[in-house]
PDB file of C-alpha atoms in Angstrom:
ATOM      1  CA  UNK A   1     106.525 -65.386  34.590  1.00  0.00           C
ATOM      2  CA  UNK A   2     106.907 -69.146  34.440  1.00  0.00           C
ATOM      3  CA  UNK A   3     104.572 -70.840  31.961  1.00  0.00           C
ATOM      4  CA  UNK A   4     104.032 -74.559  31.558  1.00  0.00           C
ATOM      5  CA  UNK A   5     102.395 -76.527  28.759  1.00  0.00           C
ATOM      6  CA  UNK A   6     101.658 -80.181  28.974  1.00  0.00           C
ATOM      7  CA  UNK A   7     101.322 -82.577  26.070  1.00  0.00           C
ATOM      8  CA  UNK A   8     101.185 -86.292  25.314  1.00  0.00           C
ATOM      9  CA  UNK A   9      97.789 -87.307  26.650  1.00  0.00           C
ATOM     10  CA  UNK A  10      95.381 -89.407  24.715  1.00  0.00           C
ATOM     11  CA  UNK A  11      93.674 -92.766  24.765  1.00  0.00           C
ATOM     12  CA  UNK A  12      95.738 -95.820  25.603  1.00  0.00           C
ATOM     13  CA  UNK A  13      94.913 -99.411  26.234  1.00  0.00           C
ATOM     14  CA  UNK A  14      95.531-100.918  29.654  1.00  0.00           C
ATOM     15  CA  UNK A  15      99.083-102.266  29.838  1.00  0.00           C
ATOM     16  CA  UNK A  16     100.389 -99.705  27.399  1.00  0.00           C
ATOM     17  CA  UNK A  17     102.885 -96.911  27.893  1.00  0.00           C
ATOM     18  CA  UNK A  18     102.812 -93.128  27.476  1.00  0.00           C
ATOM     19  CA  UNK A  19     105.204 -90.188  27.719  1.00  0.00           C
ATOM     20  CA  UNK A  20     103.833 -86.914  28.985  1.00  0.00           C
ATOM     21  CA  UNK A  21     105.805 -83.748  28.438  1.00  0.00           C
ATOM     22  CA  UNK A  22     105.902 -80.467  30.278  1.00  0.00           C
ATOM     23  CA  UNK A  23     107.466 -77.562  28.350  1.00  0.00           C
ATOM     24  CA  UNK A  24     108.576 -74.721  30.626  1.00  0.00           C
ATOM     25  CA  UNK A  25     109.069 -71.135  29.372  1.00  0.00           C
ATOM     26  CA  UNK A  26     109.861 -67.803  31.026  1.00  0.00           C
ATOM     27  CA  UNK A  27     112.597 -69.257  33.171  1.00  0.00           C
ATOM     28  CA  UNK A  28     115.148 -72.070  33.057  1.00  0.00           C
ATOM     29  CA  UNK A  29     114.494 -75.256  34.946  1.00  0.00           C
ATOM     30  CA  UNK A  30     117.523 -74.752  37.138  1.00  0.00           C
ATOM     31  CA  UNK A  31     115.887 -73.178  40.129  1.00  0.00           C
ATOM     32  CA  UNK A  32     112.588 -75.050  40.096  1.00  0.00           C
ATOM     33  CA  UNK A  33     110.978 -78.231  41.266  1.00  0.00           C
ATOM     34  CA  UNK A  34     108.647 -79.547  38.601  1.00  0.00           C
ATOM     35  CA  UNK A  35     105.795 -81.789  39.731  1.00  0.00           C
ATOM     36  CA  UNK A  36     103.157 -83.878  38.027  1.00  0.00           C
ATOM     37  CA  UNK A  37      99.681 -84.123  39.491  1.00  0.00           C
ATOM     38  CA  UNK A  38      96.777 -86.414  38.706  1.00  0.00           C
ATOM     39  CA  UNK A  39      93.202 -85.105  38.840  1.00  0.00           C
ATOM     40  CA  UNK A  40      89.913 -86.955  38.502  1.00  0.00           C
ATOM     41  CA  UNK A  41      86.461 -85.491  39.051  1.00  0.00           C
ATOM     42  CA  UNK A  42      85.461 -85.187  42.636  1.00  0.00           C
ATOM     43  CA  UNK A  43      88.946 -85.541  43.994  1.00  0.00           C
ATOM     44  CA  UNK A  44      91.851 -83.169  44.780  1.00  0.00           C
ATOM     45  CA  UNK A  45      94.911 -83.119  42.561  1.00  0.00           C
ATOM     46  CA  UNK A  46      97.216 -85.792  43.791  1.00  0.00           C
ATOM     47  CA  UNK A  47     100.994 -85.557  43.506  1.00  0.00           C
ATOM     48  CA  UNK A  48     102.402 -88.456  41.522  1.00  0.00           C
ATOM     49  CA  UNK A  49     105.995 -87.368  40.858  1.00  0.00           C
ATOM     50  CA  UNK A  50     108.364 -84.438  40.921  1.00  0.00           C
ATOM     51  CA  UNK A  51     111.994 -83.563  40.260  1.00  0.00           C
ATOM     52  CA  UNK A  52     114.072 -80.996  42.021  1.00  0.00           C
ATOM     53  CA  UNK A  53     116.328 -79.447  39.370  1.00  0.00           C
ATOM     54  CA  UNK A  54     118.787 -78.111  41.919  1.00  0.00           C
ATOM     55  CA  UNK A  55     119.776 -81.308  43.651  1.00  0.00           C
ATOM     56  CA  UNK A  56     118.289 -83.802  41.140  1.00  0.00           C
ATOM     57  CA  UNK A  57     116.268 -85.633  43.717  1.00  0.00           C
ATOM     58  CA  UNK A  58     112.883 -87.179  42.725  1.00  0.00           C
ATOM     59  CA  UNK A  59     109.654 -88.121  44.380  1.00  0.00           C
ATOM     60  CA  UNK A  60     107.125 -90.777  43.455  1.00  0.00           C
ATOM     61  CA  UNK A  61     103.763 -91.440  45.042  1.00  0.00           C
ATOM     62  CA  UNK A  62     103.485 -94.913  46.545  1.00  0.00           C
ATOM     63  CA  UNK A  63     100.937 -96.094  43.970  1.00  0.00           C
ATOM     64  CA  UNK A  64     103.109 -95.204  40.999  1.00  0.00           C
ATOM     65  CA  UNK A  65     106.686 -95.909  42.043  1.00  0.00           C
ATOM     66  CA  UNK A  66     107.177 -98.994  39.897  1.00  0.00           C
ATOM     67  CA  UNK A  67     105.526 -97.581  36.763  1.00  0.00           C
ATOM     68  CA  UNK A  68     106.306 -93.842  36.549  1.00  0.00           C
ATOM     69  CA  UNK A  69     109.609 -92.330  35.604  1.00  0.00           C
ATOM     70  CA  UNK A  70     110.326 -88.591  35.695  1.00  0.00           C
ATOM     71  CA  UNK A  71     113.172 -87.052  33.793  1.00  0.00           C
ATOM     72  CA  UNK A  72     114.313 -83.634  32.609  1.00  0.00           C
ATOM     73  CA  UNK A  73     115.921 -82.205  29.534  1.00  0.00           C
ATOM     74  CA  UNK A  74     117.607 -78.970  30.486  1.00  0.00           C
ATOM     75  CA  UNK A  75     118.536 -78.159  26.918  1.00  0.00           C
ATOM     76  CA  UNK A  76     114.957 -78.186  25.824  1.00  0.00           C
ATOM     77  CA  UNK A  77     113.568 -76.963  29.211  1.00  0.00           C
ATOM     78  CA  UNK A  78     111.224 -79.897  29.435  1.00  0.00           C
ATOM     79  CA  UNK A  79     110.268 -82.430  32.044  1.00  0.00           C
ATOM     80  CA  UNK A  80     108.891 -85.835  31.050  1.00  0.00           C
ATOM     81  CA  UNK A  81     106.744 -88.368  32.823  1.00  0.00           C
ATOM     82  CA  UNK A  82     106.970 -91.838  31.387  1.00  0.00           C
ATOM     83  CA  UNK A  83     104.161 -94.161  32.436  1.00  0.00           C
ATOM     84  CA  UNK A  84     104.257 -97.888  31.787  1.00  0.00           C
ATOM     85  CA  UNK A  85     101.818-100.696  32.536  1.00  0.00           C
ATOM     86  CA  UNK A  86      98.929 -98.262  32.282  1.00  0.00           C
ATOM     87  CA  UNK A  87      95.900 -98.988  34.467  1.00  0.00           C
ATOM     88  CA  UNK A  88      92.310 -97.791  34.122  1.00  0.00           C
ATOM     89  CA  UNK A  89      92.899 -95.929  37.378  1.00  0.00           C
ATOM     90  CA  UNK A  90      95.506 -93.828  35.735  1.00  0.00           C
ATOM     91  CA  UNK A  91      92.753 -92.059  33.720  1.00  0.00           C
ATOM     92  CA  UNK A  92      92.413 -88.389  34.479  1.00  0.00           C
ATOM     93  CA  UNK A  93      93.974 -85.059  33.733  1.00  0.00           C
ATOM     94  CA  UNK A  94      97.692 -84.644  34.371  1.00  0.00           C
ATOM     95  CA  UNK A  95      98.987 -81.299  35.328  1.00  0.00           C
ATOM     96  CA  UNK A  96     102.597 -80.151  35.622  1.00  0.00           C
ATOM     97  CA  UNK A  97     103.480 -77.381  38.074  1.00  0.00           C
ATOM     98  CA  UNK A  98     106.505 -75.445  39.246  1.00  0.00           C
ATOM     99  CA  UNK A  99     107.760 -74.336  42.590  1.00  0.00           C
ATOM    100  CA  UNK A 100     111.034 -72.530  43.190  1.00  0.00           C
ATOM    101  CA  UNK A 101     113.486 -74.622  45.138  1.00  0.00           C
ATOM    102  CA  UNK A 102     110.834 -76.875  46.762  1.00  0.00           C
ATOM    103  CA  UNK A 103     112.164 -79.930  48.562  1.00  0.00           C
ATOM    104  CA  UNK A 104     110.735 -83.133  47.065  1.00  0.00           C
ATOM    105  CA  UNK A 105     109.291 -84.150  50.451  1.00  0.00           C
ATOM    106  CA  UNK A 106     106.534 -81.610  49.769  1.00  0.00           C
ATOM    107  CA  UNK A 107     105.633 -82.925  46.313  1.00  0.00           C
ATOM    108  CA  UNK A 108     102.637 -84.850  47.570  1.00  0.00           C
ATOM    109  CA  UNK A 109     100.628 -81.602  47.967  1.00  0.00           C
ATOM    110  CA  UNK A 110      99.591 -79.277  45.121  1.00  0.00           C
ATOM    111  CA  UNK A 111      99.496 -76.357  47.611  1.00  0.00           C
ATOM    112  CA  UNK A 112     103.212 -75.764  47.517  1.00  0.00           C
ATOM    113  CA  UNK A 113     103.248 -75.110  43.743  1.00  0.00           C
ATOM    114  CA  UNK A 114     102.833 -71.632  42.321  1.00  0.00           C
ATOM    115  CA  UNK A 115     102.648 -72.084  38.524  1.00  0.00           C
ATOM    116  CA  UNK A 116     100.480 -74.523  36.639  1.00  0.00           C
ATOM    117  CA  UNK A 117      99.840 -75.774  33.196  1.00  0.00           C
ATOM    118  CA  UNK A 118      96.389 -76.298  31.667  1.00  0.00           C
ATOM    119  CA  UNK A 119      96.641 -80.105  31.868  1.00  0.00           C
ATOM    120  CA  UNK A 120      96.611 -83.028  29.425  1.00  0.00           C
ATOM    121  CA  UNK A 121      94.039 -85.754  29.567  1.00  0.00           C
ATOM    122  CA  UNK A 122      94.774 -89.441  29.662  1.00  0.00           C
ATOM    123  CA  UNK A 123      92.120 -92.036  29.041  1.00  0.00           C
ATOM    124  CA  UNK A 124      93.083 -95.680  29.759  1.00  0.00           C
ATOM    125  CA  UNK A 125      90.499 -97.812  28.107  1.00  0.00           C
ATOM    126  CA  UNK A 126      90.173-100.918  26.114  1.00  0.00           C
TER     127      UNK A 126
END
């Protein structure tokens, strides 16, 4: 059973940077696509980024392309989401999720993902 644990959330001022981590256990990253999703109250989880660990392709939502960078560390079985130029709108809970072999074209929808972490909260505030 794949398990995911997010970390790195907190309170950051607008314009700042942050690195969120997703630690994966129970399986290696090799066969999975790992996605990051953003959730705010009253809205569905929105896909912000993902990485396919088979072909290395990545996906970024249109609103985050210039500011978010996803990367993986296969030795540590972790996936990272670096966020720069933080905006108040980035506030929310960030979840990482896993789907076996999912093409990155599907990363905009949480419905394709089978395994989820508990989330880490980010508050962008001055």
